[in-house]
GROMACS .gro file of C-alpha atoms in nm:
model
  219
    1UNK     CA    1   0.674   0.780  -0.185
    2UNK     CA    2   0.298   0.699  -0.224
    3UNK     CA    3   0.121   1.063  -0.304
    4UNK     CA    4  -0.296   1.007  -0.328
    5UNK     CA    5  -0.597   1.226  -0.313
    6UNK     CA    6  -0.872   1.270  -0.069
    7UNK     CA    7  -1.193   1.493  -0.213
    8UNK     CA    8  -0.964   1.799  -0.221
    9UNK     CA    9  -0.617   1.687  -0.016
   10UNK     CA   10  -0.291   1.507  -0.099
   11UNK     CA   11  -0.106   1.314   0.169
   12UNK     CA   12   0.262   1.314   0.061
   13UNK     CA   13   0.602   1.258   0.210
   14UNK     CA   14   0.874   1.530   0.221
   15UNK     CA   15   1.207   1.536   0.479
   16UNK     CA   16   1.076   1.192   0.672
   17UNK     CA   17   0.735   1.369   0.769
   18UNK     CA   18   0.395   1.382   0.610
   19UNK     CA   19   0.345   1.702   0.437
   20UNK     CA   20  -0.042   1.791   0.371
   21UNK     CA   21  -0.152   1.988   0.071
   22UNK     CA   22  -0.490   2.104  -0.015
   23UNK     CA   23  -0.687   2.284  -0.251
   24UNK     CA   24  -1.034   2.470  -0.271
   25UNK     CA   25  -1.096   2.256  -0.634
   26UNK     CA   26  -1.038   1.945  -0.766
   27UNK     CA   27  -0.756   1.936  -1.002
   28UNK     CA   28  -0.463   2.256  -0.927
   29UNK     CA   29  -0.386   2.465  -0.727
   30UNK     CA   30  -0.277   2.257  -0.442
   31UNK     CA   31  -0.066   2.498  -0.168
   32UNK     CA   32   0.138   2.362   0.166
   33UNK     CA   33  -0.128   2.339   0.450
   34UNK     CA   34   0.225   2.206   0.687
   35UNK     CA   35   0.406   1.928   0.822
   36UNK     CA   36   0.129   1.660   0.981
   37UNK     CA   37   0.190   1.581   1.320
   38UNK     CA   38   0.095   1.208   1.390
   39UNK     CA   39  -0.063   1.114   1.691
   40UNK     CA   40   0.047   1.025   1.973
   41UNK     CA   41   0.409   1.050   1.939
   42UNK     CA   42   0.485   1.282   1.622
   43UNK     CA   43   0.774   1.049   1.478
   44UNK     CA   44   0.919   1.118   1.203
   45UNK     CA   45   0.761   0.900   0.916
   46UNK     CA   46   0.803   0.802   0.562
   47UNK     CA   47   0.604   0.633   0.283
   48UNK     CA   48   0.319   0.711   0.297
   49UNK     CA   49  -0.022   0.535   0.223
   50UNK     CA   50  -0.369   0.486   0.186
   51UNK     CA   51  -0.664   0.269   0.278
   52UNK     CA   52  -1.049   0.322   0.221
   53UNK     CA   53  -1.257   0.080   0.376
   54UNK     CA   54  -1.599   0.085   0.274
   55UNK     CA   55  -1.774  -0.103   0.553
   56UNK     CA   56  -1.743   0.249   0.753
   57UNK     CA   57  -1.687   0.440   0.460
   58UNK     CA   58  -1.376   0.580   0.618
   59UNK     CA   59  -1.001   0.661   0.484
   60UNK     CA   60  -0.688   0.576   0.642
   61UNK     CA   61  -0.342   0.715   0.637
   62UNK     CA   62  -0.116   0.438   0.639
   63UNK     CA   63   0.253   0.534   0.699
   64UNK     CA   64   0.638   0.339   0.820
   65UNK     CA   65   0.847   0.505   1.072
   66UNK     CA   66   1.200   0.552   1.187
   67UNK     CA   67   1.176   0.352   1.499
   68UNK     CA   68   1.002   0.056   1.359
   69UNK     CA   69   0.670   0.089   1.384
   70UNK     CA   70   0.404   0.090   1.061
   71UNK     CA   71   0.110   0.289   1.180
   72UNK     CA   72  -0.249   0.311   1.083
   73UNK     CA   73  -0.396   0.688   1.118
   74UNK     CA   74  -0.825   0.734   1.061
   75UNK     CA   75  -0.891   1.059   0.857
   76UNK     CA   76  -1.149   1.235   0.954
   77UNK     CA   77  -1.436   1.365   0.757
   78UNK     CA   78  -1.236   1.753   0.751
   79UNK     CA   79  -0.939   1.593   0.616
   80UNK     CA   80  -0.744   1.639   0.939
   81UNK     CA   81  -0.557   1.328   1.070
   82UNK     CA   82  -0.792   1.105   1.370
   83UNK     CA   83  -0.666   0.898   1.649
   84UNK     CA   84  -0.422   0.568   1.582
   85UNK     CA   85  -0.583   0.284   1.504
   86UNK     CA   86  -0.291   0.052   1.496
   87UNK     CA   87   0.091   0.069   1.578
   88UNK     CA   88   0.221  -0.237   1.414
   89UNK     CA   89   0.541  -0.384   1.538
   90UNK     CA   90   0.649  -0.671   1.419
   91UNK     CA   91   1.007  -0.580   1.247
   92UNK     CA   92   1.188  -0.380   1.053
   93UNK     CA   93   0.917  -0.282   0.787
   94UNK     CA   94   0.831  -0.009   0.550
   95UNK     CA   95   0.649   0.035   0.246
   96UNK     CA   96   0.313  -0.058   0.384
   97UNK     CA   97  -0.010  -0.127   0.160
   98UNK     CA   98  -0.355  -0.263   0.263
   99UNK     CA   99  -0.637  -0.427   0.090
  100UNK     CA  100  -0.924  -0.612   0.231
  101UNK     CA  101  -1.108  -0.931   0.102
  102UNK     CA  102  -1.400  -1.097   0.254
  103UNK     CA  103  -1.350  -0.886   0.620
  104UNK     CA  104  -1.041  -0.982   0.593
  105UNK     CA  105  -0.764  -0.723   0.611
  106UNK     CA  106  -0.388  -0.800   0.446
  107UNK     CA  107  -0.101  -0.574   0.487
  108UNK     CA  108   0.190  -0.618   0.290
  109UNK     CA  109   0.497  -0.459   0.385
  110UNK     CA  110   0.893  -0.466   0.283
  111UNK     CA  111   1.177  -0.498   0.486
  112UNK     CA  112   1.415  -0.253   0.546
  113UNK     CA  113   1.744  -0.234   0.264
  114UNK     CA  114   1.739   0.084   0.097
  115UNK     CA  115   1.769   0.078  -0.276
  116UNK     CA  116   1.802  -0.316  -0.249
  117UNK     CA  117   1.503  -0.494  -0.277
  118UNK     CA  118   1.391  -0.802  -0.068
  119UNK     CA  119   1.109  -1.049  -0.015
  120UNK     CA  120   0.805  -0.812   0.100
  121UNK     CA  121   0.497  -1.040   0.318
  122UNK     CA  122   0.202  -1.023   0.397
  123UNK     CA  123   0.024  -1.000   0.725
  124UNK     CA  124  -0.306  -1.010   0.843
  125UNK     CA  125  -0.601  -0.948   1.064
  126UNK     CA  126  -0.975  -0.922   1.135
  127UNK     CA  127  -0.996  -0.580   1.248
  128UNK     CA  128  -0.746  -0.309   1.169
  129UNK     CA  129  -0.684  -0.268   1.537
  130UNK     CA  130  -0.511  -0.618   1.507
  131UNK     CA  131  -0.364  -0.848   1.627
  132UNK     CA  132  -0.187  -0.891   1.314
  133UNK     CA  133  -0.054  -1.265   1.233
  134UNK     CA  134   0.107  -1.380   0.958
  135UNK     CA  135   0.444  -1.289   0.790
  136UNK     CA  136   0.464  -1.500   0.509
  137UNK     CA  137   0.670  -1.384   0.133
  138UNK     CA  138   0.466  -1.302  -0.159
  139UNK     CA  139   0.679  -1.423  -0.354
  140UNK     CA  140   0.994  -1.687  -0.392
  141UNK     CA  141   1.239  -1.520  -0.128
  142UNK     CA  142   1.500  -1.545  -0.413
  143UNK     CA  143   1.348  -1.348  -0.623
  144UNK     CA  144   1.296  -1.038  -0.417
  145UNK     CA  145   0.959  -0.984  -0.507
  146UNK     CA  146   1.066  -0.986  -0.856
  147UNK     CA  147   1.263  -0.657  -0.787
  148UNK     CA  148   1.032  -0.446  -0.631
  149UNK     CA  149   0.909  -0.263  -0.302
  150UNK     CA  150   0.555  -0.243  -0.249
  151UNK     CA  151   0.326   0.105  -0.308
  152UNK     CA  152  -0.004  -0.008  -0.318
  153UNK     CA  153  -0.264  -0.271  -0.397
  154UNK     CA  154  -0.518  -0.177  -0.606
  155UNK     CA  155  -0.893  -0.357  -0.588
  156UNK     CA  156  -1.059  -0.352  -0.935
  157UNK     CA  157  -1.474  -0.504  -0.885
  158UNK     CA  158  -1.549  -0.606  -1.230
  159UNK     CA  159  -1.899  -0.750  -1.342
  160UNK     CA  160  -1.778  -1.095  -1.336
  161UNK     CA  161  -1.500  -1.095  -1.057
  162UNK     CA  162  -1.247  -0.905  -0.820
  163UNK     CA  163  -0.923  -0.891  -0.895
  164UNK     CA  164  -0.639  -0.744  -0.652
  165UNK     CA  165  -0.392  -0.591  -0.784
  166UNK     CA  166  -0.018  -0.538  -0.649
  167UNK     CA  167   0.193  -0.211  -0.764
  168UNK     CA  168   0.557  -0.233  -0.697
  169UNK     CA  169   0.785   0.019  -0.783
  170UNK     CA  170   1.194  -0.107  -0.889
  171UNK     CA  171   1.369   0.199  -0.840
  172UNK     CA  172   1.732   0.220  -0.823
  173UNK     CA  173   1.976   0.443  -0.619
  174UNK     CA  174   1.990   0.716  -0.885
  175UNK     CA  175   1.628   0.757  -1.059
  176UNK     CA  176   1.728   0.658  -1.375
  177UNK     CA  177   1.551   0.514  -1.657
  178UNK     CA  178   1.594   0.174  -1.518
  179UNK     CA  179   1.387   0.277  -1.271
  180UNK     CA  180   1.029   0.115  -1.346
  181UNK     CA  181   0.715  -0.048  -1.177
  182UNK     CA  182   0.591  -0.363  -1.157
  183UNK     CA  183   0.246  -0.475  -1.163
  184UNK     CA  184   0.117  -0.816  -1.095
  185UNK     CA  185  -0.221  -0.940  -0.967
  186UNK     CA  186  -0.254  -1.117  -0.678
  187UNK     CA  187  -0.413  -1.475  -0.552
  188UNK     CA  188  -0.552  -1.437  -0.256
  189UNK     CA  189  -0.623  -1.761  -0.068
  190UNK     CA  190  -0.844  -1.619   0.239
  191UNK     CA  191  -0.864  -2.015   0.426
  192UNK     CA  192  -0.499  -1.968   0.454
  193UNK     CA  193  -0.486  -1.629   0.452
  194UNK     CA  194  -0.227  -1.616   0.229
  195UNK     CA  195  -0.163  -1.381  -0.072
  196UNK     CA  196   0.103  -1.458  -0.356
  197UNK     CA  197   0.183  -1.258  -0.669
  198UNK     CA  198   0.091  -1.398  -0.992
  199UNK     CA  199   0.399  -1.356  -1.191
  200UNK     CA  200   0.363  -1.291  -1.580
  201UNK     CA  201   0.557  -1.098  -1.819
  202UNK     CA  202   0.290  -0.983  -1.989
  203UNK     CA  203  -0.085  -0.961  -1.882
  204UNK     CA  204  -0.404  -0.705  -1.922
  205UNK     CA  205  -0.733  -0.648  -1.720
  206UNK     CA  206  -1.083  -0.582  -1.840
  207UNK     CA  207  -1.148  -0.316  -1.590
  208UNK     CA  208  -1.516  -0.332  -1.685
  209UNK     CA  209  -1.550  -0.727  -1.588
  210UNK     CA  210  -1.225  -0.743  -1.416
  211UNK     CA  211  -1.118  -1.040  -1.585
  212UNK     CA  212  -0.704  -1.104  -1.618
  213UNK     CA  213  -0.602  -1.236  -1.927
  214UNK     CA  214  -0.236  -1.336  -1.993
  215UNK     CA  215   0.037  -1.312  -2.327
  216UNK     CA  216   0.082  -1.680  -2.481
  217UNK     CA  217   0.481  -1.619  -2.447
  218UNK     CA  218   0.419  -1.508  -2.071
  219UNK     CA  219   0.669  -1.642  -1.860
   0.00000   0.00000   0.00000
């Protein structure tokens, strides 16, 4: 489950459904404001996500549902949750994350196998009513995008370049201590529109110039 906040409301997951919680300040005191019905069809939906776009300075509720279907929900300025922007269809998919580079929109999604994890892709489009295209891996197919499941891609502007930054969690069927993340950035190649993960073992970012900088053992 992805949990973020909006000025002074979390979208979360809880029982398959979206659960809304909100708060008259910042940090505590968050209480139950109920179950969000999504529109039109109030399925029942799971991993949940988030999207600001800045060109309309507008969040989105991303979120992957029992019957298939990833679906892109505008919030509106209250908080409440606005009309469908996009019902995407295109397999068995969950896990959805979107980032957006040069008016270009990529969502990467994973496929369906519980705890097990398996190559996530990468789609894409020009407007995030679609059409979406695309479906390539992020990553070798064998290697199961190095263990993980997609939660969210993270876009760091530094004062020398972008960097885009994909956050995986590994978890395994029990929430143990293996459990764990996994962090990699991202090339994004927008000609081809395709993203890849830049596998390292060890790396840092300069969040102020958002320059990646890798381990001389990395693998």
């Amino acid at each position: 489950m992805t949990c973020l906040l909006i000025v002074h409301q979390i979208f979360g997951q809880q029982d398959r459904y979206v659960l809304s919680l909100k708060s008259s300040q910042f940090l505590g005191s968050y209480g139950k404001s109920g179950k969000v019905h999504l529109p039109p069809s109030d399925y029942s939906y799971s991993d949940t996500g988030m999207f600001y776009d800045e060109a309309t300075q507008t969040w989105y509720l991303l979120t992957s549902a029992d019957h298939n279907t990833v679906q892109i929900n505008k919030i509106n300025s209250d908080g409440s949750l606005g009309d469908r922007v996009t019902a995407f269809t295109k397999g068995s998919y969950e896990a959805p994350g979107l980032f957006k580079v040069d008016n270009i929109y990529f969502l990467i999604v994973s496929g369906k196998t519980g705890w097990r994890s398996n190559p996530n892709k990468v789609f894409w489009a020009n407007s995030l009513a679609g059409p979406w295209s695309g479906g390539t891996d992020i990553a070798p197919p064998d290697d199961k995008t190095y263990n993980s499941q997609n939660t969210f891609e993270l876009t760091i502007k530094g004062s020398k370049q972008t960097t885009y930054i994909y956050m995986g969690d590994a978890w395994d069927s029990k929430g143990s201590a293996a459990s764990n993340y996994v962090w990699l950035p991202m090339k994004v190649d927008t000609s081809a529109k395709m993203v890849t993960l830049d596998y390292h073992q060890k790396w840092k970012i300069d969040v102020k110039t958002g320059v990646v900088t890798y381990a001389d053992n990395a693998a």
